[in-house]
XYZ file of C-alpha atoms in Angstrom:
751
model
C 32.732 -2.075 33.860
C 30.607 -2.693 31.335
C 27.795 -5.236 33.264
C 27.154 -9.286 32.936
C 25.228 -9.436 29.861
C 22.767 -13.319 29.178
C 22.118 -14.544 25.849
C 21.498 -17.007 23.872
C 20.944 -18.070 20.375
C 18.284 -19.430 17.976
C 19.634 -21.123 14.511
C 17.068 -19.879 11.812
C 19.110 -22.589 9.478
C 20.841 -21.969 5.996
C 23.648 -19.756 8.857
C 21.204 -17.497 10.157
C 20.382 -17.079 13.496
C 18.111 -14.514 16.155
C 20.061 -13.835 19.129
C 18.161 -12.486 22.193
C 20.383 -10.209 24.067
C 19.607 -8.540 28.038
C 22.268 -7.052 30.481
C 23.378 -4.765 28.906
C 20.488 -2.185 28.377
C 18.097 0.375 29.901
C 18.355 -1.951 33.205
C 16.082 0.080 34.935
C 12.515 -0.869 32.693
C 11.366 -4.000 34.418
C 12.840 -6.123 31.855
C 14.258 -5.169 28.202
C 16.263 -7.461 25.710
C 18.040 -6.160 22.380
C 17.375 -9.623 20.004
C 19.365 -9.478 16.470
C 19.886 -10.758 13.364
C 22.203 -9.606 11.202
C 23.422 -6.050 11.540
C 18.752 -5.993 12.157
C 18.642 -5.179 16.419
C 15.604 -4.596 18.765
C 15.760 -3.349 22.221
C 12.712 -4.034 23.553
C 11.711 -2.824 26.854
C 8.566 -3.672 29.181
C 7.328 -1.416 32.196
C 4.100 -1.873 34.320
C 2.931 -0.216 37.221
C 1.772 -1.537 40.337
C -0.745 -0.419 41.190
C -4.165 -0.869 40.323
C -5.226 1.320 37.646
C -9.196 1.907 37.917
C -10.593 0.664 35.292
C -12.352 -2.742 34.744
C -9.104 -3.278 31.359
C -5.904 -4.384 30.932
C -4.620 -0.685 29.499
C -1.621 -2.901 27.238
C 0.391 -0.100 25.359
C 2.751 -1.793 22.568
C 4.269 0.617 21.072
C 6.778 -0.065 17.587
C 9.769 2.156 16.150
C 12.015 2.208 13.457
C 14.508 5.670 13.992
C 15.812 6.543 11.127
C 19.611 6.163 12.714
C 19.120 2.834 12.318
C 19.254 2.736 8.688
C 22.034 5.989 8.621
C 19.061 8.258 7.600
C 17.205 11.870 8.421
C 13.876 11.883 9.089
C 11.522 13.359 5.421
C 9.684 16.239 5.622
C 10.791 19.265 7.645
C 11.150 18.403 10.936
C 14.036 16.950 11.398
C 12.306 13.956 13.742
C 10.392 10.537 14.386
C 7.213 11.794 15.245
C 4.274 10.171 14.579
C 3.649 5.958 13.968
C 3.078 5.331 9.876
C 0.852 2.684 8.725
C 3.606 0.237 8.747
C 4.995 0.895 12.533
C 1.163 0.574 13.916
C 0.209 -2.331 11.991
C 3.426 -4.326 13.767
C 2.348 -3.136 16.894
C -1.243 -4.007 16.267
C 0.312 -7.974 15.839
C 2.391 -8.047 18.733
C -1.052 -6.249 21.017
C -2.950 -9.121 19.767
C -0.594 -12.370 20.679
C 0.710 -10.205 24.163
C -3.055 -8.802 25.851
C -4.721 -12.348 26.253
C -1.982 -13.568 28.243
C -2.587 -11.271 31.077
C -5.389 -12.507 34.131
C -8.401 -11.099 33.128
C -8.400 -9.530 36.844
C -5.633 -7.164 36.048
C -5.411 -3.378 35.589
C -1.743 -1.954 35.437
C -1.611 -0.025 33.188
C 1.318 -1.174 30.456
C 3.172 -0.446 28.323
C 5.396 -2.495 25.842
C 8.382 -0.407 23.529
C 10.168 -2.497 20.867
C 12.545 0.431 18.535
C 14.444 -0.789 14.841
C 17.907 0.488 16.577
C 19.869 -1.349 13.633
C 18.643 -1.585 10.115
C 19.837 -4.572 8.214
C 18.208 -5.160 4.432
C 18.118 -8.554 4.669
C 15.969 -8.923 7.781
C 12.766 -7.820 8.113
C 12.418 -5.791 11.346
C 8.688 -6.881 12.398
C 9.001 -10.248 12.519
C 11.371 -10.699 15.766
C 8.959 -7.790 17.048
C 6.401 -10.907 19.078
C 9.714 -11.688 20.446
C 11.617 -9.501 21.720
C 8.360 -8.450 23.160
C 7.777 -12.223 24.610
C 11.410 -11.613 25.547
C 11.289 -9.254 27.666
C 7.821 -9.558 29.287
C 9.797 -13.375 30.547
C 12.582 -10.888 32.184
C 10.055 -9.122 33.917
C 8.319 -9.648 36.833
C 4.458 -9.807 35.428
C 1.731 -12.339 36.190
C 1.546 -13.125 32.082
C 0.624 -16.654 30.957
C 3.393 -18.020 29.237
C 6.642 -17.417 26.318
C 5.144 -16.524 22.731
C 7.084 -16.028 19.887
C 5.458 -14.958 15.895
C 7.446 -15.498 12.817
C 6.880 -14.559 9.301
C 6.485 -18.244 6.603
C 6.809 -18.230 3.092
C 7.203 -20.275 0.359
C 9.374 -20.486 -2.803
C 9.186 -23.057 -5.173
C 7.430 -25.098 -3.193
C 9.697 -24.596 0.214
C 8.490 -23.027 3.032
C 11.475 -20.825 4.940
C 10.999 -18.927 7.840
C 11.425 -15.154 8.136
C 12.140 -14.211 4.456
C 14.822 -11.077 3.927
C 12.524 -9.155 1.614
C 14.100 -9.932 -1.817
C 13.180 -14.008 -1.118
C 9.138 -12.439 0.104
C 9.112 -10.858 -3.532
C 8.783 -14.513 -5.404
C 6.737 -15.549 -2.518
C 3.506 -16.553 -3.442
C 3.370 -16.789 0.573
C 3.698 -13.785 3.224
C 1.852 -15.077 6.531
C 2.744 -13.885 9.946
C 1.541 -16.375 12.786
C 1.800 -15.783 16.924
C 1.552 -18.586 18.828
C 2.851 -20.275 22.693
C 4.210 -23.748 22.355
C 1.319 -24.841 22.668
C -1.454 -22.983 20.511
C -1.282 -20.700 17.812
C -3.449 -17.830 18.301
C -2.976 -15.649 15.793
C -1.802 -15.866 12.364
C -2.031 -12.913 9.890
C -1.501 -12.543 5.900
C -1.806 -12.764 2.064
C -1.702 -15.664 -0.367
C -1.772 -16.182 -3.576
C -5.043 -17.893 -4.437
C -3.975 -20.762 -2.063
C -5.546 -23.918 -0.297
C -7.117 -24.473 3.459
C -4.718 -27.821 3.391
C -1.849 -25.275 1.964
C -2.137 -22.409 4.592
C -2.786 -25.020 7.339
C 1.160 -26.231 6.314
C 2.460 -22.958 6.224
C 1.054 -22.641 10.389
C 2.233 -25.846 10.814
C 5.592 -24.569 9.880
C 5.747 -21.942 10.930
C 4.633 -23.193 14.741
C 7.951 -25.838 14.821
C 9.845 -22.907 14.629
C 7.578 -20.416 17.644
C 8.756 -23.622 20.145
C 12.479 -22.977 20.059
C 12.071 -19.465 20.524
C 8.921 -19.628 22.819
C 12.251 -22.994 24.401
C 15.130 -20.456 24.433
C 13.238 -17.436 25.655
C 12.742 -19.668 29.351
C 16.312 -20.429 29.109
C 17.745 -16.320 29.166
C 14.693 -16.310 31.719
C 16.042 -18.789 34.031
C 19.932 -18.056 33.708
C 19.164 -14.685 34.458
C 17.241 -15.139 37.502
C 13.365 -15.325 36.766
C 11.703 -13.264 38.656
C 8.145 -13.773 41.525
C 5.740 -12.944 39.715
C 4.672 -9.998 41.919
C 1.587 -9.429 44.438
C -0.780 -7.524 42.688
C -4.529 -7.213 44.403
C -6.696 -9.015 42.086
C -10.835 -8.260 41.570
C -13.345 -9.344 43.681
C -15.014 -12.438 43.941
C -18.197 -13.336 44.882
C -19.326 -16.822 44.191
C -22.435 -17.474 45.770
C -23.573 -13.753 43.841
C -22.299 -15.265 40.903
C -24.400 -18.818 41.165
C -27.275 -17.155 42.038
C -27.302 -13.793 38.753
C -26.529 -17.265 36.989
C -30.114 -18.620 38.117
C -31.546 -15.439 37.553
C -31.000 -13.977 33.594
C -29.692 -17.543 32.309
C -33.085 -18.725 31.236
C -34.374 -15.398 30.043
C -30.807 -14.708 28.325
C -32.116 -18.185 26.508
C -35.477 -17.113 25.491
C -33.831 -13.566 24.302
C -31.241 -15.189 22.091
C -33.859 -17.862 20.560
C -35.851 -15.789 19.459
C -34.045 -14.035 16.668
C -34.432 -11.172 16.424
C -32.296 -7.743 15.212
C -29.566 -6.185 16.828
C -31.070 -2.682 18.662
C -34.125 -4.896 20.016
C -32.011 -7.990 21.628
C -30.177 -5.484 22.589
C -32.931 -3.539 24.263
C -34.381 -7.047 25.964
C -31.655 -8.107 27.530
C -30.966 -5.076 28.983
C -33.781 -4.733 30.465
C -33.880 -8.226 31.629
C -30.621 -6.536 33.322
C -32.296 -4.198 34.908
C -34.872 -6.646 36.283
C -32.548 -8.386 38.068
C -30.533 -5.339 39.462
C -33.683 -3.605 40.718
C -33.768 -6.733 43.084
C -31.324 -5.475 44.817
C -30.959 -2.141 47.458
C -29.754 1.337 46.055
C -26.887 0.140 49.160
C -26.515 -2.557 47.636
C -25.932 -1.942 44.295
C -23.919 0.503 45.881
C -21.537 -1.837 47.318
C -21.232 -4.729 44.610
C -23.260 -3.486 41.580
C -19.707 -4.134 39.649
C -20.434 -6.654 40.517
C -23.664 -7.646 39.614
C -22.830 -6.198 35.816
C -20.162 -8.572 35.445
C -22.018 -11.930 36.879
C -24.743 -10.746 34.723
C -22.288 -11.266 31.175
C -21.210 -14.358 31.487
C -24.460 -15.518 32.045
C -25.806 -13.861 28.609
C -22.344 -15.361 27.112
C -23.228 -18.818 28.640
C -26.879 -18.942 27.308
C -25.880 -17.566 24.051
C -23.283 -19.953 23.468
C -25.136 -23.065 25.009
C -28.122 -21.575 22.271
C -25.445 -23.066 19.544
C -23.870 -25.679 21.072
C -26.841 -27.563 21.771
C -29.376 -26.170 19.284
C -27.237 -25.537 16.482
C -29.322 -21.933 16.982
C -27.934 -17.925 16.661
C -28.921 -14.301 18.256
C -30.477 -13.657 14.649
C -31.892 -17.123 14.313
C -30.064 -18.429 11.453
C -28.228 -21.948 10.986
C -24.624 -22.150 12.309
C -23.616 -22.188 8.670
C -26.052 -19.092 7.196
C -24.544 -15.716 5.795
C -27.308 -12.592 6.074
C -29.249 -11.732 3.753
C -27.580 -9.615 1.034
C -28.351 -6.824 -1.392
C -25.999 -4.868 -4.010
C -25.912 -2.365 -6.319
C -22.342 -0.629 -8.635
C -22.252 2.879 -10.166
C -24.612 4.637 -7.219
C -22.440 8.060 -6.626
C -22.899 9.709 -10.684
C -19.407 11.516 -10.238
C -16.315 9.216 -9.176
C -14.687 7.049 -11.762
C -16.373 3.684 -9.263
C -18.735 3.205 -6.138
C -20.620 0.192 -5.622
C -22.358 -0.625 -1.700
C -22.427 -4.256 -0.638
C -25.236 -4.594 2.515
C -25.734 -7.921 4.022
C -27.218 -8.278 7.104
C -27.257 -4.656 8.790
C -23.241 -4.256 7.527
C -23.039 -1.851 4.640
C -19.987 -0.400 3.258
C -19.974 1.964 0.739
C -16.368 2.062 -1.660
C -15.137 4.275 -3.902
C -12.752 3.889 -6.851
C -10.215 7.197 -7.861
C -7.995 6.741 -10.366
C -4.748 8.486 -11.389
C -0.871 9.041 -12.856
C 2.070 7.223 -10.618
C 2.322 10.345 -9.653
C -0.723 10.017 -6.966
C 1.158 6.828 -6.261
C 1.348 6.642 -1.790
C 4.710 7.080 -0.732
C 6.067 4.713 2.190
C 9.103 5.967 3.866
C 10.387 4.233 6.528
C 13.297 3.532 7.734
C 13.047 0.495 6.904
C 11.835 -0.141 3.741
C 11.304 2.295 0.684
C 8.933 2.249 -1.703
C 5.423 2.930 -3.562
C 1.984 2.127 -3.516
C 0.550 1.819 -7.318
C -3.199 0.276 -5.632
C -3.720 1.357 -1.474
C -7.235 1.043 0.140
C -8.450 2.835 2.917
C -11.009 2.275 5.349
C -12.702 4.210 7.710
C -15.198 3.616 10.365
C -16.838 6.320 11.410
C -18.989 6.417 15.031
C -22.825 6.845 13.881
C -22.486 3.328 12.039
C -22.609 1.402 15.211
C -25.227 3.967 16.995
C -22.541 5.789 18.807
C -21.533 9.622 19.479
C -18.196 10.413 20.024
C -15.203 12.582 18.715
C -13.197 11.196 15.572
C -9.471 11.069 16.873
C -7.595 10.377 13.434
C -7.644 7.631 12.013
C -7.387 4.550 14.847
C -5.348 1.489 14.860
C -8.436 -0.259 14.027
C -8.849 1.789 10.614
C -5.504 0.864 10.045
C -6.073 -2.732 10.272
C -9.124 -3.499 8.573
C -8.593 -1.851 5.246
C -5.162 -2.905 5.302
C -5.929 -6.694 5.175
C -9.068 -6.329 2.495
C -6.469 -4.013 0.520
C -3.983 -7.270 0.785
C -7.123 -9.183 -0.247
C -7.651 -7.130 -3.504
C -3.659 -6.012 -4.235
C -3.607 -9.984 -5.449
C -5.790 -9.088 -8.535
C -5.154 -5.348 -10.167
C -3.107 -6.215 -12.846
C 0.493 -5.741 -12.822
C -0.534 -3.914 -16.601
C -2.770 -2.113 -15.077
C -1.186 1.701 -15.111
C -3.321 4.082 -13.037
C -2.382 4.707 -9.888
C -5.794 3.572 -8.284
C -7.347 4.160 -4.937
C -10.020 2.188 -2.905
C -12.183 4.030 0.078
C -14.422 2.243 2.193
C -16.893 4.198 3.464
C -18.545 1.289 6.426
C -22.759 3.261 7.025
C -23.706 -0.243 9.450
C -21.507 -2.475 11.295
C -23.416 -5.215 13.343
C -20.070 -7.808 11.958
C -17.067 -7.590 10.346
C -16.831 -4.451 7.743
C -13.978 -5.311 7.240
C -15.060 -8.398 4.664
C -17.805 -5.845 3.566
C -14.461 -3.428 1.999
C -13.368 -6.763 0.061
C -16.780 -7.425 -1.402
C -17.942 -3.497 -1.908
C -13.742 -2.951 -2.943
C -14.131 -5.739 -5.932
C -17.650 -4.171 -7.571
C -16.050 -0.644 -7.266
C -13.492 -1.746 -9.360
C -14.587 -3.741 -11.313
C -17.641 -0.396 -11.773
C -14.627 1.479 -12.315
C -12.950 -0.064 -15.907
C -10.578 -1.786 -13.325
C -9.360 -4.776 -15.101
C -9.329 -7.682 -12.575
C -7.786 -11.334 -13.138
C -11.330 -12.463 -10.992
C -13.044 -10.816 -8.287
C -12.594 -10.950 -4.752
C -14.477 -12.174 -2.244
C -14.460 -11.973 2.055
C -16.647 -13.556 5.003
C -16.001 -13.941 9.429
C -15.889 -17.358 10.784
C -16.254 -17.769 14.354
C -16.007 -21.122 16.574
C -17.503 -21.368 19.808
C -16.576 -24.283 21.564
C -16.970 -26.808 24.360
C -13.830 -28.262 25.720
C -15.872 -31.119 28.152
C -18.161 -32.380 26.161
C -16.233 -31.764 22.834
C -18.668 -29.852 20.853
C -17.970 -26.943 18.956
C -20.308 -25.384 15.998
C -18.265 -22.947 13.626
C -20.001 -19.431 12.370
C -20.337 -19.089 8.968
C -21.041 -15.119 8.522
C -20.742 -13.549 11.817
C -21.657 -10.504 14.041
C -19.947 -8.812 16.064
C -21.484 -10.449 19.883
C -20.719 -13.652 18.030
C -17.041 -11.802 17.577
C -16.853 -10.996 21.046
C -18.461 -14.298 23.363
C -16.905 -17.162 20.646
C -13.370 -18.651 20.547
C -12.424 -17.751 17.176
C -13.070 -15.072 15.040
C -11.532 -15.090 11.891
C -11.880 -13.965 8.560
C -10.265 -14.879 5.405
C -10.882 -13.588 1.690
C -9.934 -15.329 -2.791
C -11.286 -15.631 -5.543
C -12.803 -19.146 -6.639
C -9.648 -20.433 -6.509
C -8.285 -19.928 -3.336
C -7.305 -17.668 -0.176
C -5.649 -14.654 -0.791
C -5.599 -13.254 2.544
C -6.404 -14.580 6.514
C -6.563 -12.786 9.885
C -6.945 -14.553 12.684
C -7.184 -14.224 16.883
C -7.925 -17.704 18.647
C -8.883 -17.366 21.794
C -9.041 -21.481 22.410
C -6.322 -22.969 23.885
C -4.784 -26.804 22.071
C -6.845 -26.050 18.927
C -6.730 -28.406 16.446
C -5.540 -28.254 12.725
C -8.604 -30.652 12.191
C -11.342 -28.364 13.660
C -8.854 -25.207 11.863
C -8.917 -26.779 8.595
C -12.727 -27.118 9.090
C -13.049 -23.276 10.165
C -11.113 -22.580 6.427
C -13.635 -24.953 4.901
C -16.849 -23.509 5.742
C -15.490 -20.802 5.215
C -14.859 -21.001 1.733
C -18.769 -22.286 1.165
C -19.530 -19.249 3.298
C -17.404 -16.741 0.083
C -18.602 -18.639 -3.018
C -21.644 -17.891 -1.673
C -21.307 -14.211 -1.963
C -18.966 -14.079 -4.736
C -22.302 -15.093 -6.233
C -23.832 -12.409 -4.990
C -21.197 -9.693 -6.132
C -21.019 -11.081 -10.187
C -25.207 -11.493 -10.531
C -24.449 -7.383 -9.787
C -21.247 -6.602 -11.936
C -20.311 -10.616 -13.425
C -17.233 -8.028 -15.080
C -14.980 -4.989 -15.272
C -16.361 -2.697 -17.027
C -14.608 -2.093 -20.262
C -13.593 0.595 -19.909
C -13.525 4.093 -17.820
C -16.391 5.768 -17.409
C -16.691 8.374 -19.380
C -15.889 10.840 -16.754
C -12.333 8.919 -15.660
C -9.732 9.806 -16.862
C -8.301 7.909 -19.526
C -5.211 6.761 -19.409
C -2.279 6.843 -22.265
C 1.735 5.258 -21.786
C 4.521 5.828 -23.720
C 7.460 5.452 -23.928
C 10.428 7.046 -25.349
C 14.195 7.207 -26.005
C 15.803 8.961 -23.204
C 17.674 12.052 -25.270
C 13.429 13.825 -26.414
C 12.920 13.581 -22.339
C 14.282 17.079 -22.234
C 12.566 18.214 -25.113
C 9.290 17.317 -24.024
C 9.724 19.396 -21.012
C 11.178 21.905 -22.129
C 13.272 24.484 -20.302
C 11.799 25.448 -16.951
C 8.945 23.190 -17.997
C 7.951 25.143 -20.799
C 6.139 22.504 -23.550
C 5.531 19.875 -21.577
C 3.048 23.061 -18.811
C 2.101 24.709 -22.516
C 0.866 20.949 -23.312
C -0.977 20.076 -20.900
C -2.631 23.807 -21.007
C -3.713 23.337 -24.099
C -4.901 19.609 -24.131
C -6.455 19.562 -20.658
C -4.723 16.569 -20.034
C -1.671 15.274 -17.150
C 0.946 14.405 -18.329
C 3.701 12.350 -15.761
C 7.229 11.448 -17.155
C 10.085 8.545 -15.223
C 12.785 7.367 -16.416
C 12.403 3.480 -16.496
C 16.040 2.851 -13.828
C 16.859 -0.131 -15.935
C 16.797 1.099 -19.766
C 17.073 4.653 -18.722
C 14.119 5.128 -21.092
C 11.053 7.676 -20.226
C 7.803 6.025 -19.587
C 5.693 9.071 -20.050
C 1.413 8.475 -18.460
C -0.924 9.967 -20.472
C -3.971 11.253 -18.400
C -6.881 12.918 -19.815
C -10.850 12.705 -19.523
C -11.190 13.199 -23.668
C -9.815 11.142 -26.379
C -8.667 14.478 -28.201
C -6.758 15.899 -25.451
C -5.112 12.524 -25.227
C -4.339 12.151 -29.033
C -2.743 15.241 -29.691
C 0.216 14.366 -26.962
C 0.441 12.263 -28.483
C 0.974 13.744 -31.666
C 3.560 16.353 -29.532
C 5.578 12.454 -28.832
C 5.745 11.010 -32.707
C 6.669 14.624 -33.998
C 9.347 14.843 -31.214
C 10.342 11.278 -32.107
C 9.958 12.430 -36.118
C 13.558 11.429 -38.108
C 13.365 11.703 -41.175
C 15.477 8.561 -43.952
C 17.998 10.620 -46.700
C 15.965 10.028 -49.439
C 12.684 9.476 -48.690
C 9.141 11.520 -49.363
C 7.284 13.894 -47.523
C 4.026 16.141 -46.971
C 5.058 19.463 -46.167
C 3.110 22.746 -45.521
C 5.052 26.040 -46.233
C 4.945 27.692 -41.891
C 7.426 31.604 -42.434
C 8.406 33.172 -45.508
C 12.078 34.295 -46.131
C 13.536 36.242 -48.676
C 16.304 32.981 -48.971
C 13.682 30.301 -48.864
C 10.095 28.819 -46.742
C 10.753 27.274 -43.092
C 8.695 23.850 -44.022
C 6.951 21.555 -42.220
C 6.660 18.627 -41.701
C 2.537 16.878 -42.023
C 3.557 13.264 -40.251
C 5.645 15.048 -37.850
C 3.978 18.777 -36.584
C 6.190 20.954 -35.213
C 9.596 19.554 -36.947
C 10.768 22.153 -39.139
C 12.970 22.451 -42.350
C 14.571 25.321 -43.755
C 13.922 25.189 -47.704
C 16.533 26.859 -49.831
C 15.598 29.563 -52.446
C 17.770 27.798 -54.804
C 16.140 24.243 -53.561
C 12.454 25.481 -55.482
C 12.633 24.637 -58.220
C 14.813 23.770 -61.537
C 14.720 27.356 -62.812
C 16.596 30.258 -61.711
C 13.940 31.620 -58.176
C 14.178 35.529 -57.774
C 11.572 35.484 -55.447
C 10.357 32.725 -53.154
C 6.189 33.806 -53.173
C 6.437 33.290 -56.694
C 7.287 29.250 -56.035
C 4.961 28.589 -52.835
C 3.778 30.545 -50.349
C 2.057 30.411 -47.296
C 0.036 27.491 -45.950
C 0.957 25.027 -48.980
C 1.369 22.166 -49.170
C 3.270 20.471 -51.841
C 6.124 16.478 -51.409
C 9.521 18.186 -50.947
C 12.692 15.177 -50.574
C 14.857 14.540 -48.030
C 18.832 14.455 -48.633
C 20.571 14.578 -45.324
C 23.131 17.019 -43.454
C 24.182 18.881 -46.145
C 28.419 19.070 -46.530
C 28.778 22.674 -46.919
C 26.106 23.729 -44.735
C 25.869 21.476 -42.171
C 22.300 21.896 -41.655
C 19.527 19.674 -43.187
C 18.996 19.683 -46.822
C 15.758 18.801 -48.683
C 14.249 19.335 -52.154
C 10.893 20.717 -53.570
C 12.887 20.718 -57.122
C 13.926 17.429 -56.250
C 11.134 15.389 -57.304
C 9.912 17.773 -60.369
C 10.720 17.005 -63.387
C 13.563 18.435 -65.310
C 12.972 21.716 -67.833
C 12.601 21.212 -71.673
C 16.645 22.023 -72.673
C 17.682 22.264 -68.829
C 21.085 22.833 -68.904
C 23.489 22.573 -65.364
C 25.224 25.537 -64.666
C 28.355 25.416 -64.619
C 29.890 25.737 -60.529
C 31.457 28.519 -59.676
C 35.141 29.030 -60.223
C 37.585 29.006 -57.063
C 39.729 32.024 -58.441
C 42.638 31.299 -55.871
C 40.387 32.281 -52.919
C 41.439 29.128 -51.622
C 44.972 30.131 -51.605
C 44.185 34.092 -50.709
C 43.084 32.363 -47.450
C 45.945 30.280 -46.441
C 48.392 33.549 -46.927
C 46.072 35.237 -43.557
C 47.479 33.655 -41.092
C 48.652 36.847 -38.491
C 52.238 36.456 -39.707
C 51.641 37.541 -43.885
C 49.725 40.372 -42.633
C 51.852 43.196 -42.060
C 50.251 44.361 -38.756
C 53.644 44.209 -36.713
C 54.988 46.701 -39.474
C 51.787 49.278 -39.813
C 52.582 48.911 -35.486
C 56.712 49.714 -35.697
C 55.758 52.725 -38.857
C 52.911 53.919 -36.359
C 54.689 57.640 -34.976
C 54.222 56.917 -31.105
C 51.297 58.692 -28.470
C 51.965 62.320 -27.371
C 51.429 62.180 -23.734
C 48.076 64.839 -23.188
C 48.575 67.636 -22.202
C 47.425 69.685 -18.660
C 45.426 71.969 -18.919
């Protein structure tokens, strides 16, 4: 018997809808839903342990996986099962985590797991746009202590019209691709890429998405009410002591305020704050610290945060002594690494990124193999954040989710500025060498310069900046901080990163921690970010004003040639023999792709020496050489035969044709060597396909003057040969009669 199913439907317009269903699947989970749009189905389950973990943070895991069976496909690779998550899956996990995490109580420390699985795929529906909705809907059906329903929606703009959750085809035509996460009251997360849009256009897109999210939040509440809203679970809250909190605040506030106002460096400031904390702890006995040591640390952190925020709101000063709109000192350098195809250093304050660029063929493209999307990237960026960049020693356990997310943001910022006709596959790698505030934006800046240093003809240079916000709802005061430090990221109300050219925004990532942030403040923050971006952009262009005209001498040059389909096989040769020998002889890399539309061959030739590239081009020209009937061509003798000479077209080396002995001269030629020899160069006339021999015919004598008194030989007489050939039928050979005349074979006698 199928259990009772509860369902809510959300209308997206234009005949599209999203349904949220519960009651049929995964009923032992604390909450489970199936979210469906078209044929796309996501199953989301949530579970949270009832026992608090012995940690001082929320151990929340958001897991998003796409099942290959959902698209009727097998996993690639040797082992035919889903393994580690792809970068695309990791990015979706981060999108959901960033919105959910702030809505759990700060003292809730139970192990919590949100699992979202793509169970059925639809080419017209992008599943990541529904992952946040699925997660929140499942939590709404649970007994978790969770503040309010949220949802996420993608917004695009095609022909000036905003679209909620566009299809992948619509997204190809869109100049905006933004994911917005919000509750019914507040926008909490924004991430996406844009085609140089203005700050006002970005704000309008956020507003449009928020209106759709409000409807999705209402549907979740309606479903929970119909299903039967569970009572919020009881959990053991953190220990609190109001008197102790006030005591620590009074002891720490003024001292912290003074250190913060001094404008010291990261390490000096950290050491001073640590000394204040130790002085406070020294006022307690060992027995007291054993009992309340955790509370002392907790209340000190609160006092430190309050003092630093008040300094900024009251005096407009920041931890390192800057004003709110001031950018840290910047220095840059290009062509730092002698063997890379392009390199650049970008240093801003205590943050430093070293970017490298590598150029290759389409063979080096980044292959994407997900159930929801198959394709390749000809431009991609990787971001590495080693522990020494923050003065720490810790083991490296592969690429972290943070590294994937920051690299993706920088990639989205730059990729729109790489021209469509760039022949190379381009890989950018950012090595973060120092970090104290927005290494991802340093990656964008160093990446821009490295690309220009490599000779990639960027349409426009791109810069990026990380911004912060400190606000006080009671007084109405707020301060927008340009180029934030790591500490300011932690203590602020908003962390947003914006990248763009001089003409508009290309990418953004925002995490908004304060409820009910007004759009007026958001626009002001974006405009201040624009001023900061332009300041940083000026520093980049002072270092390298435009892309280098050509790639470096040791970097590979790329030439692309299109050839008709029928010549692809000749260029490859039997078993790849021709192309392999050609690559070896010319020291080049040759890649042949077939255009899916025209079916022509697209030949990519990559080599450091122009001579080798020219040799490959000459070979291609030779293969495609087609002589015209009646035209005269220069040829060279490459082989001597008894009945003629094999000659090679000088314009097409490798293209050979037989020059018959009868076409060497008007006079009768007894020996070929009487007229031509190996290596001789002369002209011949092309006559096309000879009707008698069915082979190509060329003639040397045709372009020579006839000797005086020359008489052409009369055509040979037929002498009835044709008739004799006609009578060669089997019936006229008399074979049957001869067989009749034969004596029967005698059996061989046995000995």
